[in-house]
PDB file of C-alpha atoms in Angstrom:
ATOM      1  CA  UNK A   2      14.573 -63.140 -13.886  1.00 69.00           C
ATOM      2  CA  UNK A   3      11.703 -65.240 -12.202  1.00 79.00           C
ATOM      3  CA  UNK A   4      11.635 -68.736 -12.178  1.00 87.00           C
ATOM      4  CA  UNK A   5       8.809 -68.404 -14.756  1.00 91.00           C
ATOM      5  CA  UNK A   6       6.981 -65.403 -15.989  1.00 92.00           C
ATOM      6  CA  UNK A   7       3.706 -65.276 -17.655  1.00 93.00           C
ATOM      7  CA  UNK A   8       1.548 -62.170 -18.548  1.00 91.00           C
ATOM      8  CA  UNK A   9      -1.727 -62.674 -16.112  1.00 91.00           C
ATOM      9  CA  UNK A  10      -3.922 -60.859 -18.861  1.00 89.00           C
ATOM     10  CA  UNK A  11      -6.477 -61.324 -18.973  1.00 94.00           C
ATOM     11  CA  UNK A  12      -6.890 -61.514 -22.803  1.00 95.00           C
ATOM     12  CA  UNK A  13     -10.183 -60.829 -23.705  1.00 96.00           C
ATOM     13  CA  UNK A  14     -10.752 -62.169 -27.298  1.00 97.00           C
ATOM     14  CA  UNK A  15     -14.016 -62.930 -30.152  1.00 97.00           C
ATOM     15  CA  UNK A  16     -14.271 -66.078 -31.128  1.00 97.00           C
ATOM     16  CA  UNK A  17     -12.724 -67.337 -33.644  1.00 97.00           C
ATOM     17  CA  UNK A  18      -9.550 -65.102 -32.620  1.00 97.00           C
ATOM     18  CA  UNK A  19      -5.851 -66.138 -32.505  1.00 97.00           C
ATOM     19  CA  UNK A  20      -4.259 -65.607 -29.809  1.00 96.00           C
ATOM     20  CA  UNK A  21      -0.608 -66.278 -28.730  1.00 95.00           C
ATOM     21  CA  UNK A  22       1.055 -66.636 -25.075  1.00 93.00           C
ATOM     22  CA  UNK A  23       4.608 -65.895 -24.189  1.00 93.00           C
ATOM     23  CA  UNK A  24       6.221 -67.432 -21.108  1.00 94.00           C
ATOM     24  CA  UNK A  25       9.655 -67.122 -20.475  1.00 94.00           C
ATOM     25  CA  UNK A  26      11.914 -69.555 -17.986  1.00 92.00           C
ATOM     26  CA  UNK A  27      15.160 -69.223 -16.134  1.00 90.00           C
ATOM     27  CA  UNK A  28      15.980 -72.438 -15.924  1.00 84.00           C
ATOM     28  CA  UNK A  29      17.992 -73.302 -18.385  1.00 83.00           C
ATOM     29  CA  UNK A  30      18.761 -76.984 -17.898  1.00 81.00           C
ATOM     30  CA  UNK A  31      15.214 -77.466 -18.099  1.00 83.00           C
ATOM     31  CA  UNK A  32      14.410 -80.177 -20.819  1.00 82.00           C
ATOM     32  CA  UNK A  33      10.523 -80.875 -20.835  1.00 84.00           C
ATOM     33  CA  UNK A  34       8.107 -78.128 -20.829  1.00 89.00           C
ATOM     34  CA  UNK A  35       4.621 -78.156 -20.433  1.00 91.00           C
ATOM     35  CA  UNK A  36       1.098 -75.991 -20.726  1.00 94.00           C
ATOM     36  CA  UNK A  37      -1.553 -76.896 -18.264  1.00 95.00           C
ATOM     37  CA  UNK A  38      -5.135 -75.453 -18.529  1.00 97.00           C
ATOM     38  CA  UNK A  39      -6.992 -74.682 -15.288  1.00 96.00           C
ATOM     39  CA  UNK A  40     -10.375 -74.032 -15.099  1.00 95.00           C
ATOM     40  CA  UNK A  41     -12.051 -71.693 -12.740  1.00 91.00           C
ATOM     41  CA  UNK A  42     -12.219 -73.631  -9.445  1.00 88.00           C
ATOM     42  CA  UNK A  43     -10.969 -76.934 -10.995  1.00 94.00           C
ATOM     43  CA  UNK A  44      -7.599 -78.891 -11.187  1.00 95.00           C
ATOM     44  CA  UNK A  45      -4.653 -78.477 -13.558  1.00 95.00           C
ATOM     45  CA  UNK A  46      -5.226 -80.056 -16.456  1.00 95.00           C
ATOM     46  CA  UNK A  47      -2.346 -81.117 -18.795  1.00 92.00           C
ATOM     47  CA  UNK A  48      -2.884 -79.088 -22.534  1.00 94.00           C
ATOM     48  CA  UNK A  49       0.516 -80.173 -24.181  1.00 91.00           C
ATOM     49  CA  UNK A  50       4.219 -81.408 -23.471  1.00 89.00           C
ATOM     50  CA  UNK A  51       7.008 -80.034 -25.353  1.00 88.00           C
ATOM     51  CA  UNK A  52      10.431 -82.338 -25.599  1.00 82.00           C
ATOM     52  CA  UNK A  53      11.875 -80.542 -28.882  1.00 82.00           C
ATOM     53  CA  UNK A  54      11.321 -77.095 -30.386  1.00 84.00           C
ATOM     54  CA  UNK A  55       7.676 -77.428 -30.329  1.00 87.00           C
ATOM     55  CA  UNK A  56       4.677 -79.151 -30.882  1.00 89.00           C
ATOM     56  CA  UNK A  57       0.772 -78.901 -32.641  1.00 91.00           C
ATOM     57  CA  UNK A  58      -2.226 -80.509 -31.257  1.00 92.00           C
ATOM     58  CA  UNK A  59      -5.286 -79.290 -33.842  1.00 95.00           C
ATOM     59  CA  UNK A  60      -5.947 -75.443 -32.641  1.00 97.00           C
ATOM     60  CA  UNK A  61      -3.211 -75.547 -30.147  1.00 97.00           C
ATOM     61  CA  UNK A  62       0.709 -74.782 -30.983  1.00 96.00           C
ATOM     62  CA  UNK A  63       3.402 -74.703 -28.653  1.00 95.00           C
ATOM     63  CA  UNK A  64       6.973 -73.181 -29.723  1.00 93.00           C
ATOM     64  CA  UNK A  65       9.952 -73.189 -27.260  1.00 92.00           C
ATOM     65  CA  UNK A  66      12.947 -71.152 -28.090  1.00 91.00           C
ATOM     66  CA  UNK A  67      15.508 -72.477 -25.475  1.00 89.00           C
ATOM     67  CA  UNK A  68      18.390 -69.825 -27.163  1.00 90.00           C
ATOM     68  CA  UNK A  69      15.911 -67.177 -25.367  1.00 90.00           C
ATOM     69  CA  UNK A  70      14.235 -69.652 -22.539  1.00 91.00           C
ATOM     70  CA  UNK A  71      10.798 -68.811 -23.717  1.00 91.00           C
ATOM     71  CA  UNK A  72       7.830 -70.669 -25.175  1.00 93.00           C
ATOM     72  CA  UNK A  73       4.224 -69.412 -26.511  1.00 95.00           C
ATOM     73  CA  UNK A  74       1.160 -71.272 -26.764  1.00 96.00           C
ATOM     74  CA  UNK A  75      -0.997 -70.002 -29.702  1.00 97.00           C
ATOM     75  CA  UNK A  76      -4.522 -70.817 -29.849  1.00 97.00           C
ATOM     76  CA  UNK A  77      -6.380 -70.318 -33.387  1.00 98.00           C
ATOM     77  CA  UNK A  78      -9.999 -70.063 -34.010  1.00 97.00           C
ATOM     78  CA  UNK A  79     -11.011 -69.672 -30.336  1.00 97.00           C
ATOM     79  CA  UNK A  80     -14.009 -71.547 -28.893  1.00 97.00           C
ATOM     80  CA  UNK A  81     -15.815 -70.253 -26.132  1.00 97.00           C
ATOM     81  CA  UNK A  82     -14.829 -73.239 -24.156  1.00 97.00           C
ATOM     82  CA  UNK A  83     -11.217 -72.522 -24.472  1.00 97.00           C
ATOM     83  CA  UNK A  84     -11.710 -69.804 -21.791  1.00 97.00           C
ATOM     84  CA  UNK A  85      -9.444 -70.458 -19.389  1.00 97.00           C
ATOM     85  CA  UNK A  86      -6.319 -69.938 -17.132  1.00 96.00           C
ATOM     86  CA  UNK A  87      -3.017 -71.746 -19.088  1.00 97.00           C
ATOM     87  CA  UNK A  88      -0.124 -72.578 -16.863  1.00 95.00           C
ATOM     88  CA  UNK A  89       3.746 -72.310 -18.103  1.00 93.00           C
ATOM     89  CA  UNK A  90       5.217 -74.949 -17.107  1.00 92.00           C
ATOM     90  CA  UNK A  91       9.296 -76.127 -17.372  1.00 89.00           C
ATOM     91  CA  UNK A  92       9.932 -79.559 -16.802  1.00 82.00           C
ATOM     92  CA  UNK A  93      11.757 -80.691 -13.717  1.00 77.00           C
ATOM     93  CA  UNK A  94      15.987 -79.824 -14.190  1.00 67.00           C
ATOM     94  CA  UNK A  95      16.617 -82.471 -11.271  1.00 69.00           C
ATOM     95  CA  UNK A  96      15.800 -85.774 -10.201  1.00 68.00           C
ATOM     96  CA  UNK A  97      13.040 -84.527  -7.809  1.00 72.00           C
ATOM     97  CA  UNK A  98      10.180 -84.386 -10.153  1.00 74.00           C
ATOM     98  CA  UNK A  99      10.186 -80.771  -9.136  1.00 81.00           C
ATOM     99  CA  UNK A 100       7.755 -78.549 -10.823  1.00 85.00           C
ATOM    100  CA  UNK A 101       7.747 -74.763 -11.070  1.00 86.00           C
ATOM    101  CA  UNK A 102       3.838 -73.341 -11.873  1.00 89.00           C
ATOM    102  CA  UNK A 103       3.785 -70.157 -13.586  1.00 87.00           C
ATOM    103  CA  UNK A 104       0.675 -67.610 -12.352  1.00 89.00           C
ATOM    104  CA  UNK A 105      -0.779 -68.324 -15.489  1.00 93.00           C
ATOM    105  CA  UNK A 106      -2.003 -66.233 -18.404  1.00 95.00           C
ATOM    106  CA  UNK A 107      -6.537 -65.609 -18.197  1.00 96.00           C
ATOM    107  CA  UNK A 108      -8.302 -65.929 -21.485  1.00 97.00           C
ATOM    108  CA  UNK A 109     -11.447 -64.904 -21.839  1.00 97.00           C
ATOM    109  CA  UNK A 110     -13.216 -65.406 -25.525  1.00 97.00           C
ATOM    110  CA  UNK A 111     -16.466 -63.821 -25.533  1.00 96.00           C
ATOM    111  CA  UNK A 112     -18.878 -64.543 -28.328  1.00 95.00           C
TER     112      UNK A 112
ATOM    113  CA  UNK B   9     -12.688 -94.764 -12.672  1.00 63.00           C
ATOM    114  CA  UNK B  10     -10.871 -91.761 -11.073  1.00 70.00           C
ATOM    115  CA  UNK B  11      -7.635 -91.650 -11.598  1.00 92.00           C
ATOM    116  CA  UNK B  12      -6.351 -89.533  -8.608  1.00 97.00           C
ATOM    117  CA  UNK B  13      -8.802 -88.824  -6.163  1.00 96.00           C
ATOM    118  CA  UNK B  14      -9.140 -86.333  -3.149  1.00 97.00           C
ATOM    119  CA  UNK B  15     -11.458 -86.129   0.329  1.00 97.00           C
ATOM    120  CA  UNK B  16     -12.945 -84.136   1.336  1.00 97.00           C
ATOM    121  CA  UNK B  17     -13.834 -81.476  -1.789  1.00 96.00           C
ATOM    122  CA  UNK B  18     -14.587 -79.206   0.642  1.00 97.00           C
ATOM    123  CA  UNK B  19     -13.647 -78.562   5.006  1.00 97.00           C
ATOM    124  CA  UNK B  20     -14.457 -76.110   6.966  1.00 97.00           C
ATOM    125  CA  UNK B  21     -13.223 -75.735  10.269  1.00 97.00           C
ATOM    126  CA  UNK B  22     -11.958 -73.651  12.757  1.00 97.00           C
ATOM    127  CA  UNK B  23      -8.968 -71.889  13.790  1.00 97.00           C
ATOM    128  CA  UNK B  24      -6.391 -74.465  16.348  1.00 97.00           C
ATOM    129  CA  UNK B  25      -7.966 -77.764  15.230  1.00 97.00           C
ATOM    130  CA  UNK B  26      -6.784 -80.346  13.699  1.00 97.00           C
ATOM    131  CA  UNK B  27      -7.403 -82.180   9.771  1.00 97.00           C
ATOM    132  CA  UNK B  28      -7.042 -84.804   7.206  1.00 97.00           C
ATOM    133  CA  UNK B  29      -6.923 -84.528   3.281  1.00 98.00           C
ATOM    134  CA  UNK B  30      -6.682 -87.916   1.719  1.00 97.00           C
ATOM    135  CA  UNK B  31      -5.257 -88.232  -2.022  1.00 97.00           C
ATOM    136  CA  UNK B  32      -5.434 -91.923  -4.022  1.00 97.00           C
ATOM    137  CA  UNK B  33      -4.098 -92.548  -7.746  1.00 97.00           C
ATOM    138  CA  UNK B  34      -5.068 -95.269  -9.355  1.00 96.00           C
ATOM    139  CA  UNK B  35      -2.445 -94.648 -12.418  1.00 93.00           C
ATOM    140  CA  UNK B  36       0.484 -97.116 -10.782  1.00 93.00           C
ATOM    141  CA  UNK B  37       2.631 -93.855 -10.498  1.00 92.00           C
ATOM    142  CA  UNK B  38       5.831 -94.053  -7.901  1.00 90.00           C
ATOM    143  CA  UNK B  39       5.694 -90.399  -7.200  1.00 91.00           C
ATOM    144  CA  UNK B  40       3.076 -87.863  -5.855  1.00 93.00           C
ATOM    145  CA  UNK B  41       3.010 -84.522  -4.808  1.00 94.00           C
ATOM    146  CA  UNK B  42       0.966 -82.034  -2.589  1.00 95.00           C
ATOM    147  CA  UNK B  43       0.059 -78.324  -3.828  1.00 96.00           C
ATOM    148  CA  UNK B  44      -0.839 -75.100  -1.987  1.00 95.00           C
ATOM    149  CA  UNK B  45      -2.848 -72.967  -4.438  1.00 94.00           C
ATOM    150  CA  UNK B  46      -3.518 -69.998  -2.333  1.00 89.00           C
ATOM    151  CA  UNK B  47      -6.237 -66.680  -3.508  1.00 81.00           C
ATOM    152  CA  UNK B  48      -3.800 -65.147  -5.877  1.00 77.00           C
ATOM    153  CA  UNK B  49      -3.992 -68.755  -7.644  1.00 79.00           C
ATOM    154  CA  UNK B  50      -0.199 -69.695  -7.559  1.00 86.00           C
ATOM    155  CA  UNK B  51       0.218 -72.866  -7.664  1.00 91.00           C
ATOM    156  CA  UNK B  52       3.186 -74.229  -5.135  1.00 91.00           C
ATOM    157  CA  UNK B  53       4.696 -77.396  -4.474  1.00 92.00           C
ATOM    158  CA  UNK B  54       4.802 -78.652  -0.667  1.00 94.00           C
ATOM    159  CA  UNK B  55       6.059 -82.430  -0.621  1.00 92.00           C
ATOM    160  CA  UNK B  56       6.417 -85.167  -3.033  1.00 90.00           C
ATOM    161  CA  UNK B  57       7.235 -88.500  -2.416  1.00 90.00           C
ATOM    162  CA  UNK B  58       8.338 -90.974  -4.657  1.00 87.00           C
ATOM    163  CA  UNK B  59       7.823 -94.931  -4.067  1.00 85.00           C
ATOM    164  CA  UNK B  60       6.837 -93.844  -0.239  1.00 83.00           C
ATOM    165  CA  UNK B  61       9.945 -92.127   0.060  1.00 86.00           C
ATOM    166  CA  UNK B  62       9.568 -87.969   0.986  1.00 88.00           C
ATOM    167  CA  UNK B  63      11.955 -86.239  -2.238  1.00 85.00           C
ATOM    168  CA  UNK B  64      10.346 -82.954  -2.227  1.00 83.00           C
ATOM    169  CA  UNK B  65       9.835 -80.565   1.358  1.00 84.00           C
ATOM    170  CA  UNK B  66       9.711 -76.886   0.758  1.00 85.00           C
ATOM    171  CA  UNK B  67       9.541 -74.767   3.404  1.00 79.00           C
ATOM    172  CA  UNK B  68       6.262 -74.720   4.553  1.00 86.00           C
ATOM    173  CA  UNK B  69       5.285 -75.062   8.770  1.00 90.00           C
ATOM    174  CA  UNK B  70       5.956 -78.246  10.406  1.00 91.00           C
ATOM    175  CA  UNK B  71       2.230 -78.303  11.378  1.00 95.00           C
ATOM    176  CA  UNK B  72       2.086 -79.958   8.268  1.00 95.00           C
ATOM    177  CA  UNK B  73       2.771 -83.329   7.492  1.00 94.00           C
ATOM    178  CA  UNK B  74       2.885 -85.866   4.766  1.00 94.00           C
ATOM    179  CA  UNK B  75       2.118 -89.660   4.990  1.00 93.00           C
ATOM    180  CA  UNK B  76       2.215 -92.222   2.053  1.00 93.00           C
ATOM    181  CA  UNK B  77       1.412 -95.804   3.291  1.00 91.00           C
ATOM    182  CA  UNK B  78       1.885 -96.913   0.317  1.00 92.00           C
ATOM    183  CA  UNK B  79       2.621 -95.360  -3.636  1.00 90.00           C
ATOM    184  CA  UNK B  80      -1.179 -95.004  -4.627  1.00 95.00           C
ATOM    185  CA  UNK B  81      -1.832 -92.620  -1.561  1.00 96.00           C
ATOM    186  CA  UNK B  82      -0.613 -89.538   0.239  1.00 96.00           C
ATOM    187  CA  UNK B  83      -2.050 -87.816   2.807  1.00 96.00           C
ATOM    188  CA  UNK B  84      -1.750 -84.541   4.338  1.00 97.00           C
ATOM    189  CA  UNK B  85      -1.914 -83.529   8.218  1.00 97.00           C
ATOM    190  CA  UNK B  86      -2.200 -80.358   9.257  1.00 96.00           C
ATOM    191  CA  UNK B  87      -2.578 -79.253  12.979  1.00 96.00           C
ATOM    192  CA  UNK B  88      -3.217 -76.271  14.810  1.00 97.00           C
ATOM    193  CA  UNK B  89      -4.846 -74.633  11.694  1.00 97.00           C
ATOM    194  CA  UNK B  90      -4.295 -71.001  10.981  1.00 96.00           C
ATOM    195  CA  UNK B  91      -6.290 -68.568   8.837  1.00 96.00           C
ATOM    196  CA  UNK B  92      -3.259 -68.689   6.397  1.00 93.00           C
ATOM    197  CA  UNK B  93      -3.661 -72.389   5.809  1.00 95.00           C
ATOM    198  CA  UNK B  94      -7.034 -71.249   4.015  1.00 96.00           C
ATOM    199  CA  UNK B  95      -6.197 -72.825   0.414  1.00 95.00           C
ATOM    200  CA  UNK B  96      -7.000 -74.622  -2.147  1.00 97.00           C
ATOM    201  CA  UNK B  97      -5.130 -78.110  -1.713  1.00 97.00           C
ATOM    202  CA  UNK B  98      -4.170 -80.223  -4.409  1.00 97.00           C
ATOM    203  CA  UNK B  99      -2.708 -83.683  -5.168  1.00 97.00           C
ATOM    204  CA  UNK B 100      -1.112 -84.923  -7.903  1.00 95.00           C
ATOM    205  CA  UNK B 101       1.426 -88.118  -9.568  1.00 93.00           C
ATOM    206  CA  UNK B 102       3.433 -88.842 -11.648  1.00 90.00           C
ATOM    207  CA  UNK B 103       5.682 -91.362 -12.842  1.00 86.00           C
ATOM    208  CA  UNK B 104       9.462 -91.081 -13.143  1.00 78.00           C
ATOM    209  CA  UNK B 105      11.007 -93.092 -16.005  1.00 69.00           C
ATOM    210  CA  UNK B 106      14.617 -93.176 -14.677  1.00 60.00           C
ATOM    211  CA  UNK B 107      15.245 -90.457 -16.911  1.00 56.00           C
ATOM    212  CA  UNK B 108      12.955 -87.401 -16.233  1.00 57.00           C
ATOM    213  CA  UNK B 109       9.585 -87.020 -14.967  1.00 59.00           C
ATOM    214  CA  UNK B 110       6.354 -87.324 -16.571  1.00 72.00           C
ATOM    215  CA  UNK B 111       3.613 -85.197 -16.566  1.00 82.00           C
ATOM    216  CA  UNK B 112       1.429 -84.907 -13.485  1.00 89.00           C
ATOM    217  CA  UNK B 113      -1.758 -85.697 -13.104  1.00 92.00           C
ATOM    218  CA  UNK B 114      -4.269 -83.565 -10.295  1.00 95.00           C
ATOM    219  CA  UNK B 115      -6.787 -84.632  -7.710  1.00 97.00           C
ATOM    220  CA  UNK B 116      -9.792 -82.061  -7.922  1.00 96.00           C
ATOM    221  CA  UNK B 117      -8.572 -80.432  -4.768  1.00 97.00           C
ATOM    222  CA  UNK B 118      -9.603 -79.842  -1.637  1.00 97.00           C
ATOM    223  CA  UNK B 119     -10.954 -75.883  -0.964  1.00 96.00           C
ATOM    224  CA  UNK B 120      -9.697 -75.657   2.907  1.00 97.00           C
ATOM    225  CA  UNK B 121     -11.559 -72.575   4.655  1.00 97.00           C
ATOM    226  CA  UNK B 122     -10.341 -71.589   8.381  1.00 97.00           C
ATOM    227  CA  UNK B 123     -12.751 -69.717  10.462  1.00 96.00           C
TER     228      UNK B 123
END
């Protein structure tokens, strides 16, 4: 298995879709996890952290499953601006800070 | 009130010569990192260094070479530029509680192109 695995899409979606992303990990010491969004041609933003089983941040939702090392992001009631690359991202398993990026999964919500 | 900053945005140069990117964060992190984010858009660690101390080398060339003068900057040297090096480069911090690290925070890269 890959450090971390994403589905590139892209997803092409209307808005006011839900859509869900699955990332799987195979590290499984890993304790933090987190989804970045990158825009096209800008820096890595931080979406949301996840410490416990999952967490909700208005339209966003992130679920982590560490039995089977994956977590989703789902996205309800799409906005146009939400279009976007979103990053997997497990948290560092040593005392390096060490990150591992995932390719990323490209949404695209078209009006 | 940037918190981590890069220069330049953008360098061109040519092939053999040699070039600066400068990274500052103003956050009072201990620990920041440089990132290779090459055209297929993976996004890959090079160095870290926490409290001016190097923690993180991957393989990556010796041409290239890390400097923190202190823990609100980093800066990367690369010499003898190759058409590979062509990248986007970014930097980033974060701060390590004793217990795990934090989230990271990005510069807004630096878009190297080698002619």
């Amino acid at each position: 298995r890959k450090e971390v695995e994403q589905d590139p899409g892209p997803f092409n979606v209307p808005e006011g879709a839900t859509v869900a992303f699955n990332c799987t990990y195979s590290n499984s010491a890993s304790q933090s996890f987190f989804w970045y969004r990158q825009d096209c041609r800008k820096e890595p933003k931080l979406l949301m952290s996840v410490y416990s089983s999952g967490n909700e941040d208005g339209r966003f939702t992130a679920q982590l499953n560490r039995a089977s090392q994956y977590i989703s992001l789902l996205i309800r009631d799409s906005k146009l601006s939400d279009s976007a690359t979103y990053l997997c991202v497990p948290g560092p398993s040593s005392n390096t800070g060490k990150l591992i990026f995932g390719q990323g999964t490209t949404l695209q919500v078209k009006p | 009130d940037t918190a981590v900053s890069q220069t330049p945005k953008y360098l061109v140069t040519q092939m053999g010569n040699d070039k600066s990117i400068k990274c500052e964060q103003n956050l009072g992190h201990d620990t920041m990192y440089w990132y290779k984010q090459d055209s297929k858009k993976f996004l890959k660690i090079m160095f870290s260094y926490n409290n001016k101390e190097l923690i993180i080398n991957e393989t990556v060339p010796n041409r290239f070479s890390p400097k923190s003068p202190d823990k609100a900057h980093l800066n990367l040297h690369i010499n003898s530029l190759e058409l590979g090096d062509s990248a986007v480069y970014f930097c980033a911090s974060s701060q390590n509680n004793g217990l795990s690290y934090n989230e990271q925070f990005f510069g807004p890269g630096t878009r190297l192109t080698v002619l």
